[in-house]
PDB file of C-alpha atoms in Angstrom:
ATOM      1  CA  MET A 333       2.422 -11.747  12.682  1.00 95.00           C
ATOM      2  CA  ILE A 334       1.639  -8.314  11.345  1.00 97.00           C
ATOM      3  CA  GLN A 335       3.039  -5.078  12.659  1.00 97.00           C
ATOM      4  CA  ILE A 336       2.060  -1.647  11.376  1.00 97.00           C
ATOM      5  CA  ILE A 337       4.090   1.521  11.716  1.00 97.00           C
ATOM      6  CA  ALA A 338       1.679   4.412  11.224  1.00 96.00           C
ATOM      7  CA  GLY A 339       2.448   8.093  10.914  1.00 94.00           C
ATOM      8  CA  ARG A 340       2.428  11.069   8.616  1.00 93.00           C
ATOM      9  CA  GLU A 341       5.062  11.685   5.969  1.00 90.00           C
ATOM     10  CA  GLY A 342       8.404  12.680   7.457  1.00 88.00           C
ATOM     11  CA  THR A 343       7.966  10.911  10.797  1.00 90.00           C
ATOM     12  CA  GLY A 344      10.742   8.359  10.197  1.00 90.00           C
ATOM     13  CA  LYS A 345       8.695   5.308   9.214  1.00 94.00           C
ATOM     14  CA  THR A 346      10.978   4.318   6.330  1.00 93.00           C
ATOM     15  CA  LYS A 347      14.155   4.740   8.382  1.00 94.00           C
ATOM     16  CA  ASN A 348      12.545   2.605  11.082  1.00 94.00           C
ATOM     17  CA  LEU A 349      11.635  -0.118   8.558  1.00 95.00           C
ATOM     18  CA  ILE A 350      15.118  -0.143   7.036  1.00 96.00           C
ATOM     19  CA  ASP A 351      16.750  -0.352  10.471  1.00 96.00           C
ATOM     20  CA  MET A 352      14.408  -3.198  11.458  1.00 96.00           C
ATOM     21  CA  ALA A 353      15.077  -5.081   8.211  1.00 97.00           C
ATOM     22  CA  ASN A 354      18.856  -4.730   8.526  1.00 96.00           C
ATOM     23  CA  SER A 355      18.797  -5.815  12.185  1.00 96.00           C
ATOM     24  CA  MET A 356      16.559  -8.765  11.397  1.00 95.00           C
ATOM     25  CA  MET A 357      18.854  -9.850   8.557  1.00 94.00           C
ATOM     26  CA  LYS A 358      21.630 -10.430  11.106  1.00 93.00           C
ATOM     27  CA  ILE A 359      19.578 -12.952  13.088  1.00 94.00           C
ATOM     28  CA  THR A 360      17.107 -14.576  10.686  1.00 91.00           C
ATOM     29  CA  ASP A 361      17.454 -18.044   9.281  1.00 91.00           C
ATOM     30  CA  GLY A 362      15.350 -17.188   6.238  1.00 94.00           C
ATOM     31  CA  HIS A 363      14.935 -14.628   3.504  1.00 97.00           C
ATOM     32  CA  ILE A 364      13.742 -11.043   3.892  1.00 97.00           C
ATOM     33  CA  VAL A 365      11.910  -9.074   1.214  1.00 97.00           C
ATOM     34  CA  TYR A 366      11.477  -5.294   1.202  1.00 97.00           C
ATOM     35  CA  VAL A 367       8.700  -3.923  -1.037  1.00 97.00           C
ATOM     36  CA  ASP A 368       8.913  -0.233  -1.883  1.00 94.00           C
ATOM     37  CA  ILE A 369       7.702   2.089  -4.625  1.00 89.00           C
ATOM     38  CA  ASP A 370      11.181   3.023  -5.847  1.00 81.00           C
ATOM     39  CA  HIS A 371      14.850   2.079  -5.607  1.00 79.00           C
ATOM     40  CA  SER A 372      15.950   5.067  -3.525  1.00 78.00           C
ATOM     41  CA  HIS A 373      16.628   2.989  -0.405  1.00 76.00           C
ATOM     42  CA  MET A 374      18.613   0.280  -2.169  1.00 78.00           C
ATOM     43  CA  HIS A 375      21.946   1.378  -0.702  1.00 84.00           C
ATOM     44  CA  ASN A 376      20.550   1.566   2.834  1.00 89.00           C
ATOM     45  CA  LEU A 377      19.443  -2.069   2.896  1.00 94.00           C
ATOM     46  CA  SER A 378      21.710  -5.039   3.480  1.00 93.00           C
ATOM     47  CA  TYR A 379      22.687  -6.668   0.196  1.00 92.00           C
ATOM     48  CA  ASN A 380      21.084  -9.892   1.499  1.00 94.00           C
ATOM     49  CA  ILE A 381      17.618  -8.300   1.562  1.00 96.00           C
ATOM     50  CA  ARG A 382      15.648  -8.561  -1.657  1.00 95.00           C
ATOM     51  CA  LEU A 383      14.318  -5.145  -2.661  1.00 95.00           C
ATOM     52  CA  ILE A 384      11.289  -5.222  -4.937  1.00 95.00           C
ATOM     53  CA  ASN A 385      10.075  -2.029  -6.578  1.00 94.00           C
ATOM     54  CA  ALA A 386       6.305  -2.390  -6.848  1.00 94.00           C
ATOM     55  CA  ASP A 387       6.212   0.409  -9.428  1.00 92.00           C
ATOM     56  CA  ASP A 388       7.997  -1.935 -11.839  1.00 94.00           C
ATOM     57  CA  TYR A 389       4.725  -3.884 -12.085  1.00 94.00           C
ATOM     58  CA  PRO A 390       1.329  -2.682 -13.365  1.00 94.00           C
ATOM     59  CA  LEU A 391      -0.553  -2.831 -10.054  1.00 94.00           C
ATOM     60  CA  ASP A 392      -3.767  -0.817 -10.218  1.00 94.00           C
ATOM     61  CA  SER A 393      -5.678  -1.892  -7.121  1.00 94.00           C
ATOM     62  CA  ASN A 394      -5.353  -3.365  -3.646  1.00 94.00           C
ATOM     63  CA  ARG A 395      -6.532  -6.718  -5.019  1.00 95.00           C
ATOM     64  CA  GLU A 396      -3.719  -6.745  -7.541  1.00 96.00           C
ATOM     65  CA  PHE A 397      -1.252  -5.735  -4.831  1.00 96.00           C
ATOM     66  CA  PHE A 398      -2.447  -8.609  -2.633  1.00 97.00           C
ATOM     67  CA  GLY A 399      -1.963 -11.022  -5.544  1.00 97.00           C
ATOM     68  CA  PHE A 400       1.501  -9.547  -6.047  1.00 97.00           C
ATOM     69  CA  VAL A 401       2.395 -10.261  -2.396  1.00 97.00           C
ATOM     70  CA  CYS A 402       1.064 -13.809  -2.730  1.00 97.00           C
ATOM     71  CA  GLY A 403       3.171 -14.246  -5.870  1.00 97.00           C
ATOM     72  CA  ILE A 404       6.275 -13.152  -3.982  1.00 97.00           C
ATOM     73  CA  LEU A 405       5.565 -15.760  -1.320  1.00 96.00           C
ATOM     74  CA  SER A 406       4.818 -18.517  -3.811  1.00 95.00           C
ATOM     75  CA  GLN A 407       8.203 -18.226  -5.520  1.00 93.00           C
ATOM     76  CA  ASP A 408      10.303 -18.502  -2.344  1.00 95.00           C
ATOM     77  CA  TYR A 409       9.336 -20.774   0.539  1.00 93.00           C
ATOM     78  CA  ASP A 410      12.245 -19.498   2.644  1.00 96.00           C
ATOM     79  CA  ILE A 411      10.817 -15.989   3.138  1.00 97.00           C
ATOM     80  CA  LYS A 412      10.467 -15.237   6.833  1.00 97.00           C
ATOM     81  CA  THR A 413       9.606 -11.526   6.727  1.00 98.00           C
ATOM     82  CA  ILE A 414       8.171  -9.103   4.202  1.00 98.00           C
ATOM     83  CA  PHE A 415       8.546  -5.392   4.804  1.00 98.00           C
ATOM     84  CA  ILE A 416       6.086  -3.187   2.913  1.00 97.00           C
ATOM     85  CA  ASP A 417       7.007   0.485   2.843  1.00 96.00           C
ATOM     86  CA  GLY A 418       4.037   2.705   2.049  1.00 93.00           C
ATOM     87  CA  LEU A 419       1.140   0.256   1.915  1.00 95.00           C
ATOM     88  CA  LEU A 420      -1.423   2.900   0.961  1.00 94.00           C
ATOM     89  CA  LYS A 421       0.568   4.005  -2.102  1.00 92.00           C
ATOM     90  CA  ASN A 422       1.611   0.486  -3.062  1.00 91.00           C
ATOM     91  CA  ALA A 423      -1.899  -0.931  -2.786  1.00 93.00           C
ATOM     92  CA  LYS A 424      -3.664   2.221  -3.988  1.00 93.00           C
ATOM     93  CA  ILE A 425      -6.075   2.219  -1.069  1.00 93.00           C
ATOM     94  CA  ASP A 426      -7.355   4.751   1.479  1.00 92.00           C
ATOM     95  CA  ALA A 427      -6.449   4.483   5.159  1.00 91.00           C
ATOM     96  CA  ASN A 428     -10.066   4.066   6.242  1.00 88.00           C
ATOM     97  CA  ARG A 429     -10.544   1.102   3.846  1.00 90.00           C
ATOM     98  CA  VAL A 430      -7.304  -0.781   4.531  1.00 95.00           C
ATOM     99  CA  ASP A 431      -8.789  -3.246   7.024  1.00 94.00           C
ATOM    100  CA  THR A 432      -9.924  -5.846   4.461  1.00 95.00           C
ATOM    101  CA  LEU A 433      -6.467  -5.927   2.886  1.00 96.00           C
ATOM    102  CA  ILE A 434      -4.724  -6.150   6.270  1.00 96.00           C
ATOM    103  CA  HIS A 435      -6.922  -9.079   7.294  1.00 96.00           C
ATOM    104  CA  LYS A 436      -6.180 -10.899   4.027  1.00 97.00           C
ATOM    105  CA  ILE A 437      -2.467 -10.350   4.650  1.00 97.00           C
ATOM    106  CA  GLU A 438      -2.949 -11.638   8.193  1.00 97.00           C
ATOM    107  CA  ASN A 439      -4.431 -14.889   6.849  1.00 96.00           C
ATOM    108  CA  VAL A 440      -1.498 -15.334   4.449  1.00 97.00           C
ATOM    109  CA  SER A 441       0.895 -14.556   7.294  1.00 97.00           C
ATOM    110  CA  GLU A 442      -0.581 -17.249   9.525  1.00 97.00           C
ATOM    111  CA  THR A 443      -0.878 -19.844   6.769  1.00 95.00           C
ATOM    112  CA  ASN A 444       2.661 -19.371   5.473  1.00 95.00           C
ATOM    113  CA  HIS A 445       4.394 -18.491   8.773  1.00 96.00           C
ATOM    114  CA  VAL A 446       5.651 -15.206   7.359  1.00 97.00           C
ATOM    115  CA  ASP A 447       5.830 -11.945   9.299  1.00 97.00           C
ATOM    116  CA  PHE A 448       4.755  -8.664   7.721  1.00 98.00           C
ATOM    117  CA  ILE A 449       6.013  -5.308   8.895  1.00 98.00           C
ATOM    118  CA  ILE A 450       4.140  -2.542   7.140  1.00 98.00           C
ATOM    119  CA  SER A 451       4.362   1.233   7.095  1.00 97.00           C
ATOM    120  CA  VAL A 452       1.231   3.281   6.528  1.00 96.00           C
ATOM    121  CA  CYS A 453       1.336   7.000   5.803  1.00 94.00           C
ATOM    122  CA  ALA A 454      -1.578   7.965   8.042  1.00 94.00           C
ATOM    123  CA  ASP A 455      -2.141   8.772  11.684  1.00 93.00           C
ATOM    124  CA  LYS A 456      -3.171   5.730  13.683  1.00 91.00           C
ATOM    125  CA  GLU A 457      -6.517   7.380  14.433  1.00 93.00           C
ATOM    126  CA  GLU A 458      -7.300   7.328  10.693  1.00 93.00           C
ATOM    127  CA  LEU A 459      -6.990   3.543  10.514  1.00 95.00           C
ATOM    128  CA  PRO A 460     -10.015   1.314  11.166  1.00 95.00           C
ATOM    129  CA  GLU A 461     -10.538  -0.004  14.671  1.00 95.00           C
ATOM    130  CA  SER A 462     -10.029  -3.592  13.504  1.00 94.00           C
ATOM    131  CA  VAL A 463      -6.353  -2.941  12.614  1.00 95.00           C
ATOM    132  CA  GLN A 464      -5.414  -0.905  15.680  1.00 95.00           C
ATOM    133  CA  GLN A 465      -4.091  -4.052  17.399  1.00 95.00           C
ATOM    134  CA  TYR A 466      -1.256  -4.289  14.853  1.00 96.00           C
ATOM    135  CA  ILE A 467       0.105  -0.773  15.357  1.00 96.00           C
ATOM    136  CA  ILE A 468       3.467  -0.607  17.100  1.00 91.00           C
TER     137      ILE A 468
END
């Protein structure tokens, strides 16, 4: 399953993601990973949630970011949910071109039975029609 939280900067997407991750941690039987571009939210997340700072790795494209996500999954078969805060910045991709990446993530999600909850710093109208179904 993929869910996308879309909205402009300052609309509460990150707070929403953190609240969802912390709530999910209380009821999940697996591991949760939170991918961000810095460590500023470390103290807001449950200590049981693995925070990964994508800026610690030399990711220069959406293809490299996708490989990075696959690498995260390959090292821990107990991951149930991956939260990605700021997909456009993390993957270095424009909102109107994000559909290919989202569909690749969807395939990985289905194959590995892992949920993805993703924030995108763009209005939902800016996202391609093919990803509108994932917006919550």
